[in-house]
Amino acid sequence: MSEKVILDLKDICKTFNRGSVNEKVALKNLSLTVNEGDFITVIGGNGAGKSTLMNAICGTFPVDSGRIILGGADVTRLPEYKRAKYLGRVFQDPMMGTSPNMEIEENLALAYRRGKVRSLMPGITRKEREFYREQLSRLGLGLENRMTAKVGLLSGGQRQSLTLLMATLKKPELLLLDEHTAALDPKTAAKVLGFTEEIAAENNLTTVMITHNMMDAIRCGNRLIMMQEGRVIYDVCGEEKKALKVEDLLQRFRESGGEINDRMVLS
Amino acid sequence: MFFDALPGAISLGLIWGVMAIGVFITYKVLDFADLTVDGSICTGGAVCAVLMAAGVNAWLAVLVAVIAGALAGLVTGIFHTLLGIPAILSGILTQLILWSVNLKIMGQANTAVDSRGSYVIVTQLESGWAILIMFGFLAVIVGGLYWFFGTEAGCGIRATGNNPDMSRAQGINVNLNKIIGLMISNALVALAGALLAQYQGFADINMGRGAIVIGLAAVIIGEAIVTRISRNFAVQLAGVVLGGIIYYIVYQFVIWLELDTEYLKMFSAIVVAIFLAVPYWKKKYFYKFSKKRKYQSGGDINANGTHSSSGGDNPDSDVANMAESSPQGGQGNV
């Protein structure tokens, strides 16, 4: 697969609280190239910089140095809301990705207009509603019959599924998943992850998924990267990745001086 | 005697209802406690009164007052978004700026509006007419806001107030939306100030003191009445106006009882404090109880504990919860 480059990170550095006792180097000259159609799983210990990487791509904060090329455009200096047109995002916290006081269909309509100038046209049209109903029914949660219910009434799993649908409703250049199943119970997590894979495969979405679950990291996607102290220490794809075992990853992890915690092994 | 004063109370309530709708937009929709209003209501009154004293047509004077109010909102918005000043402080700063500005506009502490000699839109000399005209104003305002908050732009503003993180992720310019919301809100507040100046026959530097509390009282009273009936956005706005009317009827009642009206602001503040405290306390002590039952239903991915963290003991989240309003159905047929 030597096709279009979707995301190109060049020498990204980010240090939090520079010059204070809490100084924390989160990203250290990190470079990463993501090709079209890649489904990358990202693993690493606490504080390895996984979420910082995600937020740097999204533009939650400016990076100290380096370049971020997204969909062929240099977005390094673009604010978060302008980068949104390239990105679909699902957060770890199920409460973060949806608007609780707005209806299910209104949330979808907001997402459907990502990257578009928000005009004085109606916020949702009848035609869209049919489309949303169709999309919601695929989740198999019965939400298609509750389209005017406030999202705040849904459970965490339902909200996370909805967020995933919202992130992909308008096909993003890059789908970013930040431990999006971590706050869910195992059964729900499996279901949401299954839907993630389904939707990514169907739309050939380029995806970067952070996970703390090594089994998931090995099973999902075509490429795996391991992070440690703000850089990529292991990058594997294709057959080699498929052949990986959890023990191999733990071994790598130990060699690089990482701490292994229960969460990584058990879950 | 009390009933004689009723038309006056109702028309005052309707005028303050316009102001309360402005407060509703910041406080409920944007989740932004905007204290600019204490200043911008007076700005509206001052601009209108001074222009009319100079012979400008009443409607034109109102229009300029509305623009002045929007500019006041813009200043607060810039303080908050561009300069990163906390919401409440931004409002207080603008309020203080407006105190000087209002004095400069009027050149003195108050300015009379000649409601006998020149044409005015509303006047207490004819409160029956005033009520009718105010209903007209409110119909246009409520209708206009209902339409606006159902558009793409309006939905963006509602999302901004409801969940800024999600809004940014969906490409919504949160800062811009806050500024727009503040401008609309303060434009309405200034409109109320301009109408109030015409109605009572003068603008006064103190006319805005404590306005935010009256506005909040109207919002809260209105919500208490209307929430059970409908969550429709237009109904919510109508409820806010109703809240304003009730406030002024109670006010009239207090005067009629010959109680000391100097206590009125204190009572208003206490009533607002109590009403703000009730949902918080209710949640703190009855939350687990009531919520658990509600979430048992739902699809086959069931509530899994993450819910209890959604509200809990955060007083802010309650503010958000109260803004359950939305233009129903999104107006697919517009």
XYZ file of C-alpha atoms in Angstrom:
601
model
C 0.000 0.000 0.000
C 1.922 2.953 -1.191
C -0.813 5.433 -1.739
C -1.921 8.832 -0.613
C -0.566 10.182 2.659
C -3.404 11.349 4.886
C -1.473 12.530 7.890
C 2.159 13.512 8.076
C 3.603 14.523 11.424
C 7.097 15.939 11.269
C 9.222 16.335 14.378
C 6.390 17.260 16.695
C 7.447 18.517 20.116
C 5.186 19.442 22.970
C 6.124 20.270 26.529
C 3.563 21.146 29.156
C 4.260 23.607 31.978
C 7.615 24.494 30.535
C 10.008 25.948 33.067
C 7.997 24.883 36.107
C 8.467 21.970 38.495
C 5.599 20.259 36.691
C 7.342 20.390 33.360
C 6.359 17.394 31.312
C 7.745 16.539 27.928
C 4.748 14.928 26.255
C 5.920 14.605 22.652
C 9.574 14.360 21.691
C 10.405 14.862 18.002
C 7.590 12.587 17.025
C 7.229 11.799 13.341
C 4.512 9.638 11.903
C 3.070 9.061 8.454
C -0.420 7.692 8.063
C -1.429 6.363 4.637
C -4.878 6.304 3.208
C -6.794 3.287 4.421
C -4.526 2.613 7.369
C -6.157 1.447 10.570
C -3.547 2.109 13.222
C -3.821 1.042 16.824
C -1.743 2.994 19.320
C -0.629 1.517 22.622
C 1.647 2.724 25.386
C 1.763 3.239 29.130
C 0.269 6.087 31.069
C 1.944 9.342 30.156
C 3.457 7.911 26.981
C 1.908 10.760 25.026
C -0.901 8.917 23.250
C -3.606 11.397 24.082
C -1.252 14.316 23.573
C -0.593 12.990 20.094
C -4.314 12.855 19.443
C -4.904 16.354 20.777
C -1.977 17.719 18.799
C -3.547 16.376 15.616
C -6.923 17.860 16.575
C -5.433 21.202 17.515
C -6.649 21.246 21.114
C -3.387 23.076 21.808
C -0.629 24.384 19.530
C 2.507 22.266 19.266
C 5.871 23.764 20.248
C 7.570 22.784 17.023
C 7.126 20.561 14.009
C 4.616 20.362 11.197
C 1.234 18.720 10.877
C 0.118 17.966 7.316
C -3.451 16.732 7.173
C -5.140 15.746 3.933
C -2.386 17.527 2.007
C -2.813 20.824 3.869
C -0.544 22.266 6.508
C -2.817 22.621 9.536
C -0.119 23.310 12.127
C -1.464 26.782 12.822
C -5.151 26.101 12.218
C -7.501 26.320 15.212
C -9.313 23.215 16.356
C -12.672 24.036 14.799
C -11.129 24.538 11.370
C -9.305 21.233 11.455
C -12.579 19.537 12.282
C -13.447 19.361 8.605
C -10.767 16.701 8.132
C -11.376 14.825 11.345
C -13.903 12.559 12.951
C -13.354 12.186 16.662
C -14.586 9.997 19.462
C -13.457 10.860 22.970
C -12.795 8.577 25.895
C -15.546 10.225 27.929
C -18.936 9.261 26.463
C -20.325 12.569 27.737
C -17.921 14.620 25.665
C -18.893 13.740 22.139
C -22.566 14.654 22.155
C -24.758 17.550 23.152
C -26.986 16.272 25.991
C -29.749 18.875 25.818
C -30.222 18.502 22.112
C -32.181 15.798 20.373
C -30.553 12.754 18.789
C -31.411 13.974 15.296
C -30.161 17.481 16.095
C -26.835 16.055 17.185
C -26.581 14.137 13.948
C -27.508 17.238 11.976
C -24.738 19.174 13.709
C -22.259 16.474 12.785
C -23.539 16.245 9.229
C -22.601 19.913 8.762
C -19.043 19.507 9.979
C -16.696 21.561 7.842
C -19.543 23.509 6.283
C -20.404 27.162 6.879
C -23.377 27.231 9.233
C -25.922 29.398 7.485
C -29.455 30.492 8.187
C -30.829 27.453 6.415
C -32.870 25.041 8.541
C -30.745 23.135 11.058
C -32.281 19.846 9.911
C -34.411 18.909 6.940
C -36.988 16.193 6.417
C -34.827 14.457 3.855
C -31.942 14.252 6.291
C -34.184 12.707 8.917
C -34.773 9.655 6.751
C -31.057 9.305 6.224
C -30.409 9.557 9.972
C -33.109 7.034 10.737
C -31.448 4.604 8.356
C -28.018 5.193 9.865
C -29.282 4.889 13.432
C -31.032 1.620 12.722
C -27.661 0.128 11.822
C -26.543 0.591 15.411
C -29.214 -1.886 16.467
C -30.009 0.124 19.583
C -33.515 1.199 18.696
C -32.422 4.823 18.567
C -34.117 5.246 15.191
C -37.411 5.268 17.066
C -36.260 7.871 19.562
C -34.846 10.481 17.242
C -36.382 13.410 19.074
C -35.225 12.199 22.500
C -32.608 14.284 24.267
C -29.197 12.677 24.082
C -28.753 13.247 27.814
C -31.243 10.442 28.387
C -29.056 7.837 26.692
C -26.634 5.485 28.395
C -22.874 5.804 28.027
C -22.727 3.032 25.443
C -25.545 4.520 23.428
C -23.938 7.935 23.520
C -20.597 6.533 22.455
C -22.205 4.672 19.564
C -23.967 7.863 18.559
C -20.700 9.802 18.754
C -19.082 7.234 16.494
C -21.899 7.585 14.011
C -21.580 11.379 14.199
C -17.840 11.188 13.595
C -18.336 9.171 10.429
C -21.640 10.543 9.140
C -19.723 12.901 6.940
C -16.745 10.838 5.858
C -13.644 12.245 7.567
C -10.155 12.146 6.102
C -9.027 10.698 9.387
C -10.958 9.058 12.205
C -9.425 9.545 15.659
C -10.510 7.288 18.497
C -9.111 8.100 21.921
C -9.717 5.000 24.054
C -13.322 5.311 23.065
C -14.346 2.048 24.673
C -12.396 2.470 27.912
C -15.277 3.909 29.914
C -17.714 1.190 28.867
C -18.433 -2.196 30.379
C -16.795 -5.122 28.533
C -19.906 -6.230 26.671
C -20.763 -2.725 25.515
C -17.140 -2.022 24.683
C -17.001 -5.065 22.428
C -20.142 -3.997 20.677
C -18.933 -0.440 20.095
C -15.563 -1.725 18.897
C -17.284 -4.120 16.504
C -19.284 -1.290 15.070
C -16.117 0.779 14.779
C -14.419 -1.876 12.667
C -17.504 -2.371 10.563
C -17.895 1.312 9.777
C -14.170 1.805 9.139
C -14.008 -1.131 6.743
C -17.168 -0.203 4.925
C -16.078 3.384 4.237
C -12.397 2.559 3.957
C -11.722 5.070 6.710
C -8.217 5.966 7.700
C -8.254 5.424 11.434
C -6.010 5.999 14.413
C -7.247 4.262 17.535
C -5.687 4.574 20.959
C -6.377 1.602 23.156
C -5.083 0.199 26.398
C -6.200 -3.259 25.419
C -3.325 -5.135 23.780
C -5.526 -7.862 22.409
C -7.685 -5.311 20.658
C -4.576 -3.530 19.458
C -3.296 -6.694 17.826
C -6.610 -7.894 16.484
C -7.833 -4.589 15.021
C -6.333 -2.744 12.111
C -3.383 -3.281 9.839
C -0.725 -1.391 11.749
C 0.291 -1.006 15.370
C 2.485 1.581 17.008
C 3.771 1.637 20.538
C 4.597 4.892 22.237
C 6.946 5.573 25.079
C 7.990 8.901 26.548
C 6.610 10.964 23.738
C 7.886 9.008 20.774
C 7.060 6.026 18.652
C 9.242 3.135 19.767
C 7.677 0.385 17.714
C 5.851 0.508 14.416
C 4.683 -2.705 12.826
C 2.238 -3.543 10.072
C 0.902 -6.268 7.804
C 1.719 -9.932 8.414
C 4.261 -9.129 11.064
C 1.583 -7.366 13.077
C -0.897 -10.190 12.656
C 1.633 -12.600 14.084
C 2.156 -10.530 17.219
C 1.263 -11.853 20.622
C 0.595 -9.943 23.802
C 3.815 -11.402 25.218
C 5.799 -9.885 22.362
C 4.386 -6.485 23.105
C 5.071 -6.802 26.806
C 8.592 -7.852 26.005
C 9.111 -4.804 23.818
C 7.612 -2.705 26.482
C 9.988 -3.937 29.142
C 12.993 -3.509 26.896
C 12.149 0.113 26.412
C 11.937 0.587 30.148
C 8.185 1.024 30.321
C 6.114 0.182 33.301
C 3.511 -2.465 32.804
C 0.318 -2.031 34.661
C -2.550 -4.400 35.216
C -4.861 -2.451 33.007
C -2.787 -3.190 29.948
C -2.532 -6.890 30.589
C -5.852 -7.781 32.067
C -8.376 -5.878 30.090
C -56.747 49.897 43.985
C -54.597 46.837 43.374
C -56.545 45.985 40.241
C -56.263 49.531 38.993
C -52.530 49.115 38.972
C -52.688 45.776 37.204
C -52.430 47.026 33.588
C -49.339 48.990 34.573
C -47.815 45.949 36.215
C -48.551 43.789 33.200
C -47.071 46.211 30.690
C -43.967 46.642 32.845
C -43.758 42.874 33.121
C -43.956 42.569 29.337
C -41.172 45.103 28.853
C -39.002 43.290 31.378
C -40.026 40.090 29.659
C -38.081 41.257 26.603
C -35.113 41.786 28.875
C -35.611 38.378 30.495
C -35.553 36.708 27.077
C -32.135 38.293 26.617
C -31.027 36.824 29.938
C -32.488 33.470 28.915
C -30.309 33.401 25.804
C -27.078 33.895 27.697
C -27.913 32.079 30.896
C -29.791 29.106 29.515
C -28.807 28.703 25.898
C -25.174 29.811 26.086
C -24.620 28.753 29.706
C -22.989 32.130 30.283
C -23.894 34.221 33.360
C -23.752 37.617 31.693
C -23.766 40.610 34.022
C -23.426 43.072 31.161
C -27.192 43.465 31.226
C -27.195 45.768 34.255
C -25.326 48.233 32.099
C -26.767 47.539 28.683
C -30.385 48.012 29.715
C -29.447 51.523 30.822
C -27.462 52.054 27.630
C -30.583 51.226 25.660
C -32.634 53.653 27.725
C -30.025 56.404 27.593
C -29.449 56.189 23.849
C -33.173 56.172 23.161
C -33.949 59.046 25.529
C -31.135 61.271 24.284
C -32.009 60.679 20.641
C -35.656 61.367 21.245
C -34.824 64.522 23.162
C -32.942 65.576 20.041
C -36.064 65.038 18.003
C -35.307 61.654 16.483
C -38.246 59.378 15.692
C -39.080 56.906 18.470
C -38.621 53.842 16.269
C -35.293 54.987 14.927
C -34.158 55.779 18.460
C -35.076 52.249 19.511
C -33.163 50.818 16.580
C -30.009 52.734 17.505
C -30.441 51.653 21.128
C -30.617 48.003 20.018
C -27.386 48.404 18.056
C -25.737 50.005 21.092
C -26.801 47.014 23.181
C -25.352 44.588 20.646
C -22.061 46.488 20.810
C -22.053 46.152 24.599
C -22.458 42.397 24.134
C -19.621 42.444 21.634
C -17.320 44.050 24.205
C -18.130 41.388 26.801
C -17.658 38.701 24.166
C -14.256 40.027 23.225
C -13.208 40.222 26.876
C -14.211 36.619 27.339
C -13.054 34.966 24.129
C -10.149 37.030 22.871
C -8.716 38.097 26.223
C -9.627 34.934 28.113
C -11.354 36.692 31.004
C -13.861 34.543 32.939
C -17.491 35.031 31.926
C -18.759 36.751 35.055
C -15.796 39.082 35.262
C -16.111 40.015 31.587
C -19.686 41.076 32.219
C -18.767 43.070 35.308
C -16.009 44.890 33.438
C -18.334 45.868 30.606
C -20.962 46.884 33.129
C -18.492 49.240 34.742
C -17.429 50.632 31.385
C -21.070 51.205 30.529
C -21.634 53.162 33.714
C -19.254 55.838 32.439
C -20.497 55.515 28.883
C -24.121 55.905 29.940
C -23.306 59.026 31.945
C -21.473 60.434 28.932
C -24.352 59.602 26.591
C -26.842 61.446 28.783
C -24.441 64.105 30.040
C -26.195 63.827 33.390
C -27.727 61.195 35.638
C -31.047 61.095 33.811
C -32.824 62.260 30.686
C -36.537 62.851 30.249
C -38.603 61.470 27.385
C -41.499 63.734 26.433
C -44.255 61.173 26.230
C -47.030 63.779 25.940
C -45.611 66.114 23.350
C -43.953 63.641 20.991
C -44.769 60.221 19.570
C -43.709 57.333 21.763
C -44.173 53.633 21.115
C -45.287 52.759 24.624
C -46.231 54.953 27.572
C -47.642 54.374 31.006
C -50.208 57.036 30.239
C -51.906 54.441 28.075
C -50.968 51.124 29.565
C -53.747 49.322 27.723
C -52.188 50.259 24.419
C -48.770 49.510 25.825
C -49.824 45.948 26.619
C -51.103 45.445 23.098
C -47.979 46.850 21.493
C -45.736 44.832 23.759
C -47.566 41.662 22.767
C -46.769 42.580 19.185
C -43.102 43.090 20.006
C -42.905 39.828 21.900
C -44.633 37.855 19.176
C -42.030 39.050 16.696
C -39.137 38.402 19.093
C -40.274 34.931 20.161
C -41.075 33.984 16.574
C -37.762 35.321 15.317
C -35.726 33.539 17.977
C -37.635 30.308 17.463
C -36.776 30.447 13.795
C -33.161 31.470 14.379
C -32.336 28.793 16.920
C -33.654 26.199 14.501
C -31.253 27.219 11.742
C -27.789 25.787 11.217
C -26.240 28.866 12.810
C -28.682 28.820 15.724
C -28.137 25.106 16.360
C -24.412 25.853 16.455
C -24.982 28.414 19.203
C -27.089 25.990 21.210
C -24.441 23.299 20.863
C -21.778 25.797 21.937
C -23.610 26.477 25.190
C -24.365 22.832 25.739
C -21.046 21.147 24.976
C -18.145 23.293 23.750
C -15.806 20.296 23.326
C -18.210 18.540 21.043
C -18.912 21.769 19.197
C -15.252 22.324 18.368
C -14.924 18.719 17.252
C -17.842 19.316 14.897
C -16.157 22.383 13.440
C -18.182 24.999 15.277
C -16.427 28.268 16.037
C -17.216 28.383 19.736
C -15.794 31.846 20.370
C -17.668 33.429 17.511
C -20.908 31.812 18.625
C -20.490 33.086 22.164
C -20.001 36.594 20.829
C -23.056 36.341 18.570
C -25.150 35.028 21.454
C -24.014 37.843 23.726
C -24.783 40.416 21.050
C -28.298 39.102 20.459
C -28.913 38.947 24.187
C -27.726 42.453 24.934
C -29.522 43.853 21.896
C -32.761 42.538 23.395
C -31.854 43.909 26.802
C -31.171 47.335 25.304
C -34.476 47.125 23.453
C -36.171 46.590 26.792
C -34.251 49.575 28.198
C -35.311 51.805 25.320
C -38.954 50.795 25.664
C -38.758 51.216 29.410
C -37.412 54.756 29.045
C -40.306 55.635 26.755
C -42.798 53.920 28.980
C -41.792 55.606 32.205
C -40.860 58.896 30.549
C -37.168 58.980 31.447
C -33.876 57.141 31.394
C -31.877 57.013 34.587
C -28.315 55.957 35.298
C -29.633 53.591 37.981
C -32.368 51.984 35.928
C -30.283 48.863 35.335
C -29.206 48.219 38.861
C -30.064 44.651 39.759
C -31.605 44.041 36.348
C -29.882 40.674 36.093
C -31.706 39.499 39.209
C -35.087 40.538 37.828
C -34.213 38.811 34.569
C -33.147 35.640 36.344
C -36.257 35.746 38.518
C -38.408 35.920 35.374
C -36.476 33.076 33.755
C -36.801 30.903 36.834
C -40.470 31.649 37.502
C -41.271 31.082 33.860
C -39.439 27.803 33.813
C -41.173 26.557 36.929
C -44.528 27.152 35.249
C -43.829 26.064 31.711
C -41.431 23.121 31.922
C -44.157 20.664 32.775
C -46.297 21.801 29.874
C -43.849 21.714 26.995
C -40.191 21.713 26.172
C -40.821 23.624 22.990
C -38.435 26.528 22.657
C -41.121 29.086 21.848
C -43.162 27.963 24.839
C -40.084 28.329 27.034
C -39.611 31.893 25.823
C -43.273 32.659 26.426
C -42.808 31.259 29.913
C -39.975 33.686 30.527
C -42.243 36.588 29.578
C -44.929 35.206 31.847
C -42.298 35.117 34.584
C -41.665 38.828 34.031
C -45.365 39.620 34.302
C -45.736 37.610 37.491
C -42.745 39.359 38.968
C -44.321 42.762 38.403
C -47.721 41.700 39.644
C -46.071 40.540 42.852
C -44.187 43.833 42.924
C -47.483 45.706 42.626
C -48.942 43.547 45.331
C -46.117 44.438 47.676
C -46.712 48.120 47.017
C -50.413 47.657 47.564
C -49.723 46.011 50.915
C -47.757 49.160 51.682
C -44.719 47.097 52.544
C -41.389 48.836 52.338
C -40.400 48.561 48.670
C -36.820 49.269 49.558
C -36.639 45.628 50.569
C -37.819 44.466 47.181
C -34.425 43.937 45.608
C -33.312 41.995 48.641
C -36.368 39.785 48.438
C -35.862 39.296 44.716
C -32.293 38.231 45.281
C -33.262 35.844 48.054
C -36.039 34.322 45.975
C -33.639 33.817 43.060
C -31.055 32.293 45.392
C -33.611 29.858 46.748
C -34.807 28.875 43.309
C -31.247 28.299 42.156
C -30.509 26.237 45.243
C -33.546 23.965 45.011
C -32.493 21.942 41.942
C -28.974 21.615 43.325
C -30.133 20.300 46.655
C -32.698 18.102 45.049
C -30.012 16.537 42.930
C -27.617 16.167 45.799
C -30.055 14.228 47.937
C -32.506 12.640 45.547
C -30.386 12.275 42.479
C -29.382 8.607 42.560
C -32.893 7.711 43.335
C -34.720 9.468 40.586
C -32.131 9.029 37.849
C -31.659 5.318 38.280
C -35.243 4.607 37.624
C -35.306 6.766 34.556
C -32.394 5.033 32.882
C -33.576 1.488 33.304
C -35.341 1.748 30.003
C -33.497 2.318 26.769
C -31.821 0.165 24.156
C -29.933 -2.999 24.814
C -26.707 -1.236 25.574
C -27.646 -0.361 29.065
C -26.678 2.290 31.526
C -23.361 1.250 32.898
C -22.461 3.562 35.661
C -20.972 6.215 33.471
C -24.240 8.008 33.862
C -23.981 8.812 37.467
C -21.005 10.969 36.634
C -22.930 13.058 34.140
C -24.736 15.214 36.612
C -24.117 14.472 40.217
C -23.029 17.299 42.373
C -21.918 19.821 39.855
C -24.083 22.892 40.166
C -23.140 23.982 36.669
C -24.487 20.891 35.051
C -27.809 21.796 36.476
C -27.783 25.058 34.653
C -27.229 23.086 31.509
C -29.966 20.654 32.351
C -32.442 23.430 32.757
C -31.874 24.541 29.232
C -33.808 21.609 27.921
C -35.266 23.785 25.289
C -35.002 23.353 21.599
C -36.989 24.437 18.618
C -39.044 21.323 18.388
C -38.638 19.257 15.337
C -36.098 21.546 13.777
C -38.645 22.961 11.349
C -38.210 20.637 8.451
C -40.918 22.412 6.544
C -39.584 25.945 6.720
